[in-house]
Amino acid sequence: MIDRATVDRIYAAANIVDIIGDYVTLKRKGVNYQACCPFHDEKTPSFVVSPSKGVYKCFGCGKGGNAVTFVMEHEGVSYPEALKMVAKRYGIQVEEREQTEEDVRRNNDRESMFALNGWTAEYFSKFMFENVEGRTVGLSYFSQKRGFTDATIRKFGLGFCSAKGDAMTEAALAAGYKEEFLLSTGLTLKRESDGRLYDRFRDRVMFPVHNISGRVVAFGGRTLRTDGKVAKYQNSPESEIYSKTRELYGLYFAKKAIQQQGYAIMVEGYTDVISMHQAGVENVVASSGTSLTQDQIRLLSRFTRNITVIYDGDSAGVKATMRGIDMILKEGMNVRVVSLPVEHDPDSFARAHTADEVRDYIQSAEVDFLSFKAKLLMREAGKDP
């Protein structure tokens, strides 16, 4: 069999429009594409491809599936053979081996980790809304300091982890979840000295990270302490279900708007995405504090070939933007850049303006990458007018 990690890479890379477009002439219709079905004779197109969902469906003959199943049907090959054909198209190396009991166990473990993360996200949310500590610390931060409405908070599944060192862990164990999955997801840590279990995210406001299908794969936790004794952000470690270089924060919530508007806005952090959504600008995703990666760009390319990067005006923000632009261009995508006023980041700018004002500013301030680079070079040379 082909190992799970490789299968995940193949599906992440596969652009269903490109793959089906190799066999069928597709015509755009709204957010989807249409064609005459390649599996039966017809004069009126009833074959529909949805890039945002990564699926196709013929409303004439009933055939449907994803990019890999399309290759299976059209080429008349097995599932592993179709996977290898798609992998070859994207330059992904495939090593095949027999499925073992260990493979079955790992697949079952992955599902257990997904289930635990889903439960934990609900636990953090419920704790914040229903517990005095959660309301006083977590909810007040999101609603008063950040200005998020209850609807926005619930939409993104925001929550709070108690300052009590093991509250979440004890609740999860009591609910029947196993210690091994609490440890493998990184939700729980074990003290070496005495084997005691404790919460990784204790005393932090919580941001669940969803994959493209809406399943919770990881968490980001932000401390509200200002004494500098703990890291500002604590993030889930890499696991069987989470690779930070392959996920884009907010994509699950943004993919429909990206398709409808024809471009994606790239920002840096969780609150940048959430504030933009609340302001009515929903085609926004974030790399969540990591440098933009090829896998993230390929994932986004399933929905659009156009990216507008909004960056913070400090030197670190400029350098990160430059790196991101180069990687986006390598994938053959179109990129434009927006520089915000020096007193703002995307979060504060969105909170200070309406959706129309944000869109108008982006439209008036965005420049192509050549103009952006030229302006930076002039500034560095001291010639910027």
Coordinates of C-alpha atoms in Angstrom, one line a residue:
M1 CA 0.0 0.0 0.0
I2 CA 0.9 3.7 -0.3
D3 CA 1.6 5.1 3.2
R4 CA -0.9 7.6 4.7
A5 CA 1.5 10.6 4.7
T6 CA 2.1 10.2 0.9
V7 CA -1.6 9.8 0.2
D8 CA -2.2 13.0 2.1
R9 CA 0.5 14.8 0.1
I10 CA -1.1 13.6 -3.1
Y11 CA -4.6 14.8 -2.2
A12 CA -3.2 18.1 -0.9
A13 CA -1.4 18.7 -4.2
A14 CA -4.1 17.5 -6.5
N15 CA -6.0 20.3 -8.3
I16 CA -9.2 18.7 -9.5
V17 CA -9.7 21.3 -12.3
D18 CA -6.3 20.8 -13.7
I19 CA -6.5 17.0 -13.6
I20 CA -10.0 16.7 -15.1
G21 CA -9.0 19.5 -17.5
D22 CA -6.4 17.2 -19.0
Y23 CA -9.3 15.0 -20.2
V24 CA -12.3 17.3 -20.6
T25 CA -12.8 20.9 -21.8
L26 CA -14.2 22.7 -18.8
K27 CA -16.0 25.9 -18.8
R28 CA -16.4 28.1 -15.8
K29 CA -19.9 28.7 -14.5
G30 CA -20.0 30.7 -11.3
V31 CA -17.8 29.1 -8.7
N32 CA -17.8 25.8 -10.5
Y33 CA -16.9 24.3 -13.9
Q34 CA -19.1 22.5 -16.3
A35 CA -18.6 20.1 -19.2
C36 CA -20.3 17.3 -21.2
C37 CA -19.8 14.2 -19.1
P38 CA -16.9 12.0 -20.3
F39 CA -18.6 8.9 -19.0
H40 CA -21.8 9.0 -21.1
D41 CA -23.1 10.6 -24.3
E42 CA -24.9 13.9 -23.8
K43 CA -25.5 17.2 -25.6
T44 CA -26.3 19.4 -22.6
P45 CA -23.5 19.7 -20.0
S46 CA -24.5 18.0 -16.8
F47 CA -20.9 17.3 -15.5
V48 CA -20.0 19.7 -12.7
V49 CA -16.6 20.2 -11.0
S50 CA -16.4 22.0 -7.7
P51 CA -12.8 23.3 -7.0
S52 CA -13.7 24.4 -3.4
K53 CA -15.0 20.9 -2.5
G54 CA -12.5 19.0 -4.6
V55 CA -15.2 16.9 -6.2
Y56 CA -17.0 16.3 -9.5
K57 CA -20.6 15.1 -10.1
C58 CA -22.5 14.2 -13.2
F59 CA -26.2 14.9 -12.8
G60 CA -26.9 12.8 -15.9
C61 CA -25.3 9.4 -15.1
G62 CA -24.7 9.9 -11.4
K63 CA -21.0 9.4 -11.4
G64 CA -19.0 11.5 -8.9
G65 CA -15.9 11.6 -6.8
N66 CA -12.6 13.4 -6.3
A67 CA -9.5 13.9 -8.5
V68 CA -8.2 10.4 -7.8
T69 CA -11.4 8.6 -8.4
F70 CA -11.8 10.5 -11.7
V71 CA -8.5 9.1 -12.9
M72 CA -9.6 5.7 -11.8
E73 CA -12.9 5.9 -13.8
H74 CA -11.4 7.5 -16.9
E75 CA -8.3 5.4 -17.1
G76 CA -9.8 2.2 -15.9
V77 CA -7.1 1.7 -13.3
S78 CA -7.1 0.7 -9.6
Y79 CA -7.0 3.2 -6.7
P80 CA -3.2 2.7 -6.0
E81 CA -2.5 3.1 -9.8
A82 CA -4.6 6.3 -9.9
L83 CA -2.8 7.7 -6.9
K84 CA 0.6 7.0 -8.6
M85 CA -0.6 8.7 -11.8
V86 CA -1.6 11.8 -9.9
A87 CA 1.6 11.8 -7.8
K88 CA 3.7 11.6 -11.0
R89 CA 1.9 14.7 -12.3
Y90 CA 2.9 16.7 -9.2
G91 CA 6.4 15.2 -8.8
I92 CA 5.6 13.3 -5.6
Q93 CA 7.7 10.2 -5.0
V94 CA 5.6 7.1 -4.2
E95 CA 6.9 4.0 -2.4
E96 CA 4.4 1.1 -2.2
R97 CA 4.2 -1.6 0.4
E98 CA 1.8 -4.2 1.7
Q99 CA -0.7 -3.0 4.3
T100 CA 0.1 -4.3 7.7
E101 CA -1.6 -4.6 11.0
E102 CA 0.4 -1.5 12.0
D103 CA -1.1 0.4 9.1
V104 CA -4.6 -0.4 10.2
R105 CA -3.7 0.6 13.7
R106 CA -2.3 3.9 12.6
N107 CA -5.4 4.7 10.6
N108 CA -7.6 3.9 13.6
D109 CA -5.3 6.1 15.8
R110 CA -5.7 9.0 13.4
E111 CA -9.5 8.8 13.7
S112 CA -9.2 8.7 17.5
M113 CA -7.0 11.8 17.4
F114 CA -9.5 13.6 15.2
A115 CA -12.3 12.7 17.6
L116 CA -10.3 13.9 20.6
N117 CA -9.5 17.2 19.0
G118 CA -13.1 17.8 18.1
W119 CA -14.2 17.0 21.6
T120 CA -11.5 19.3 23.1
A121 CA -12.5 22.2 20.9
E122 CA -16.0 21.9 22.2
Y123 CA -14.7 21.6 25.7
F124 CA -12.7 24.8 25.5
S125 CA -15.6 26.7 24.0
K126 CA -18.1 25.5 26.6
F127 CA -15.7 26.2 29.4
M128 CA -15.3 29.8 28.2
F129 CA -19.0 30.5 27.9
E130 CA -20.2 28.6 31.0
N131 CA -17.4 28.8 33.6
V132 CA -16.8 31.9 35.7
E133 CA -13.0 31.7 35.0
G134 CA -13.6 31.2 31.3
R135 CA -16.0 34.2 31.0
T136 CA -13.9 36.5 33.2
V137 CA -10.6 35.8 31.5
G138 CA -11.2 34.3 28.0
L139 CA -14.5 35.6 26.9
S140 CA -13.7 39.2 28.1
Y141 CA -10.5 39.1 26.1
F142 CA -12.2 38.1 22.9
S143 CA -15.3 40.2 23.3
Q144 CA -13.9 43.4 25.0
K145 CA -10.2 43.6 23.9
R146 CA -10.6 42.1 20.4
G147 CA -14.2 43.2 19.8
F148 CA -15.4 39.8 18.5
T149 CA -19.1 39.1 18.6
D150 CA -20.5 35.9 20.1
A151 CA -21.3 34.7 16.6
T152 CA -17.7 35.2 15.5
I153 CA -16.4 33.5 18.6
R154 CA -18.6 30.5 18.0
K155 CA -18.0 30.4 14.3
F156 CA -14.2 29.9 14.8
G157 CA -14.6 27.7 17.9
L158 CA -12.6 30.0 20.1
G159 CA -12.3 29.0 23.8
F160 CA -10.3 29.0 27.0
C161 CA -8.1 26.5 28.8
S162 CA -8.3 26.8 32.6
A163 CA -5.3 27.9 34.6
K164 CA -5.9 24.8 36.7
G165 CA -3.0 22.6 35.5
D166 CA -4.9 19.5 34.5
A167 CA -8.6 20.5 34.1
M168 CA -8.9 19.6 30.4
T169 CA -6.9 16.4 30.8
E170 CA -9.0 15.2 33.7
A171 CA -12.2 16.0 31.8
A172 CA -11.0 14.2 28.7
L173 CA -10.1 11.1 30.6
A174 CA -13.5 11.2 32.4
A175 CA -15.2 11.4 29.0
G176 CA -13.4 8.1 28.0
Y177 CA -10.6 9.4 25.9
K178 CA -7.3 7.6 26.2
E179 CA -4.1 9.0 27.7
E180 CA -2.0 7.8 24.6
F181 CA -4.0 10.1 22.3
L182 CA -3.9 13.0 24.7
L183 CA -0.2 12.7 24.6
S184 CA 0.1 12.1 20.8
T185 CA -2.0 15.1 19.9
G186 CA 0.1 17.2 22.3
L187 CA -2.9 18.3 24.3
T188 CA -1.4 16.8 27.4
L189 CA 2.1 16.6 28.7
K190 CA 3.7 14.2 31.2
R191 CA 6.1 15.3 33.9
E192 CA 9.2 13.1 33.9
S193 CA 9.8 13.4 37.6
D194 CA 6.5 11.9 38.8
G195 CA 4.6 10.9 35.6
R196 CA 1.9 13.5 36.3
L197 CA -0.3 14.6 33.4
Y198 CA -1.0 18.3 32.8
D199 CA -2.5 20.5 30.1
R200 CA -0.2 22.0 27.5
F201 CA -2.4 25.0 27.0
R202 CA -3.3 25.8 30.6
D203 CA -4.3 29.5 31.2
R204 CA -4.5 30.4 27.5
V205 CA -7.2 31.6 25.1
M206 CA -7.6 28.9 22.4
F207 CA -7.7 29.0 18.6
P208 CA -8.6 25.6 17.0
V209 CA -7.0 24.9 13.6
H210 CA -9.3 23.3 11.1
N211 CA -8.2 21.4 8.0
I212 CA -9.8 21.9 4.6
S213 CA -12.6 19.5 5.6
G214 CA -13.4 21.3 8.8
R215 CA -11.9 18.8 11.2
V216 CA -9.8 20.1 14.1
V217 CA -6.2 19.1 13.6
A218 CA -4.4 21.3 16.1
F219 CA -4.6 24.3 18.4
G220 CA -2.9 27.6 19.1
G221 CA -3.0 29.0 22.6
R222 CA -2.2 32.6 23.5
T223 CA -1.2 33.7 27.0
L224 CA -2.7 36.9 28.4
R225 CA 0.1 37.3 30.8
T226 CA 2.4 40.3 30.2
D227 CA 5.3 39.4 32.5
G228 CA 7.2 37.7 29.8
K229 CA 7.7 34.5 31.8
V230 CA 6.0 32.3 29.3
A231 CA 5.9 32.2 25.5
K232 CA 3.2 34.3 24.0
Y233 CA 1.9 31.5 21.8
Q234 CA 1.9 27.7 22.5
N235 CA 1.1 25.5 19.5
S236 CA 0.2 21.9 18.9
P237 CA 3.2 19.8 17.9
E238 CA 3.5 17.9 14.6
S239 CA 1.4 14.7 14.8
E240 CA -0.1 12.0 12.6
I241 CA -2.9 14.4 11.7
Y242 CA -1.1 17.7 11.7
S243 CA 1.7 19.2 9.8
K244 CA 2.0 23.0 10.2
T245 CA 3.6 23.5 6.8
R246 CA 0.5 22.0 5.1
E247 CA -2.3 23.9 6.8
L248 CA -3.6 27.4 6.3
Y249 CA -5.5 28.9 9.1
G250 CA -9.0 29.9 8.1
L251 CA -9.1 28.2 4.7
Y252 CA -12.0 26.0 5.7
F253 CA -14.1 29.2 6.4
A254 CA -12.6 31.2 3.5
K255 CA -12.7 28.7 0.6
K256 CA -16.2 29.6 -0.7
A257 CA -15.5 33.4 -0.6
I258 CA -12.2 32.8 -2.3
Q259 CA -13.9 31.0 -5.2
Q260 CA -16.6 33.6 -5.5
Q261 CA -14.3 36.6 -5.4
G262 CA -11.5 35.0 -7.5
Y263 CA -8.6 35.8 -5.2
A264 CA -7.3 35.1 -1.6
I265 CA -6.0 37.5 0.9
M266 CA -2.9 36.3 2.8
V267 CA -2.3 37.6 6.3
E268 CA -0.1 36.5 9.2
G269 CA -2.1 35.5 12.3
Y270 CA -5.3 34.1 13.8
T271 CA -6.8 37.4 14.9
D272 CA -6.0 39.0 11.5
V273 CA -8.2 36.4 9.8
I274 CA -11.0 36.5 12.4
S275 CA -11.2 40.3 12.4
M276 CA -11.3 40.5 8.6
H277 CA -14.1 37.9 8.6
Q278 CA -16.1 39.8 11.2
A279 CA -15.7 42.9 9.1
G280 CA -17.2 41.1 6.1
V281 CA -14.0 40.3 4.2
E282 CA -14.1 36.5 4.2
N283 CA -11.6 35.4 1.5
V284 CA -8.7 35.6 4.0
V285 CA -6.2 32.9 5.2
A286 CA -3.1 33.0 7.4
S287 CA 0.2 31.0 7.5
S288 CA -0.2 31.3 11.3
G289 CA 3.3 32.5 12.3
T290 CA 5.2 30.1 10.1
S291 CA 7.0 31.0 6.9
L292 CA 4.8 30.4 3.9
T293 CA 5.5 26.9 2.4
Q294 CA 5.1 25.3 -1.1
D295 CA 2.5 22.9 0.3
Q296 CA 0.4 25.8 1.7
I297 CA 0.6 27.6 -1.7
R298 CA -0.4 24.4 -3.6
L299 CA -3.3 23.9 -1.2
L300 CA -4.5 27.5 -1.9
S301 CA -4.1 27.0 -5.6
R302 CA -7.0 24.6 -5.6
F303 CA -9.3 27.6 -5.1
T304 CA -7.6 30.5 -6.9
R305 CA -4.5 31.5 -8.9
N306 CA -4.6 35.0 -7.4
I307 CA -3.2 36.0 -4.0
T308 CA -3.0 39.5 -2.4
V309 CA -0.5 39.6 0.5
I310 CA -1.2 42.1 3.3
Y311 CA 1.9 42.6 5.5
D312 CA 2.9 44.4 8.6
G313 CA 5.1 47.3 7.8
D314 CA 8.0 46.4 10.2
S315 CA 11.2 44.9 8.8
A316 CA 10.3 41.4 9.8
G317 CA 7.0 41.7 8.0
V318 CA 8.7 43.0 4.8
K319 CA 11.2 40.1 4.8
A320 CA 8.5 37.5 5.3
T321 CA 6.5 39.0 2.5
M322 CA 9.5 38.9 0.1
R323 CA 10.0 35.3 0.8
G324 CA 6.3 34.5 0.4
I325 CA 6.1 36.3 -2.9
D326 CA 9.0 34.4 -4.4
M327 CA 7.4 31.1 -3.4
I328 CA 4.0 32.1 -4.8
L329 CA 5.6 33.0 -8.1
K330 CA 7.4 29.7 -8.3
E331 CA 3.9 28.0 -8.3
G332 CA 2.9 30.2 -11.3
M333 CA 0.4 32.2 -9.4
N334 CA -0.4 35.9 -9.6
V335 CA 0.5 38.0 -6.6
R336 CA -0.2 41.5 -5.5
V337 CA 0.9 43.3 -2.3
V338 CA -0.8 45.7 0.1
S339 CA 1.1 47.8 2.7
L340 CA -1.0 48.9 5.6
P341 CA -0.6 52.3 7.3
V342 CA 2.2 52.1 9.9
E343 CA -0.2 52.2 12.8
H344 CA -2.1 49.2 11.7
D345 CA -1.9 45.4 11.2
P346 CA -4.7 43.5 9.4
D347 CA -6.5 42.9 12.8
S348 CA -6.6 46.5 13.9
F349 CA -7.3 47.8 10.4
A350 CA -10.3 45.5 10.0
R351 CA -11.7 46.5 13.4
A352 CA -11.4 50.2 12.6
H353 CA -13.1 50.0 9.1
T354 CA -16.2 48.6 7.4
A355 CA -16.0 45.8 4.9
D356 CA -16.4 48.3 2.0
E357 CA -13.6 50.5 3.4
V358 CA -11.3 47.5 3.7
R359 CA -12.0 46.3 0.2
D360 CA -11.6 49.9 -1.2
Y361 CA -8.3 50.3 0.6
I362 CA -7.0 47.0 -0.8
Q363 CA -8.1 47.9 -4.3
S364 CA -6.4 51.3 -4.2
A365 CA -3.2 50.3 -2.3
E366 CA -2.3 46.9 -3.9
V367 CA 0.6 46.8 -6.3
D368 CA 2.2 44.1 -8.4
F369 CA 5.3 42.4 -7.1
L370 CA 7.7 44.3 -9.4
S371 CA 6.5 47.6 -8.1
F372 CA 6.7 46.4 -4.5
K373 CA 10.3 45.2 -5.0
A374 CA 11.3 48.4 -6.8
K375 CA 9.9 50.5 -4.0
L376 CA 11.8 48.5 -1.4
L377 CA 15.1 48.8 -3.3
M378 CA 14.6 52.6 -3.6
R379 CA 13.9 52.9 0.1
E380 CA 17.0 50.9 1.0
A381 CA 19.1 53.1 -1.3
G382 CA 17.6 56.2 0.3
K383 CA 16.0 57.3 -2.9
D384 CA 12.4 56.7 -2.0
P385 CA 10.5 59.9 -2.7

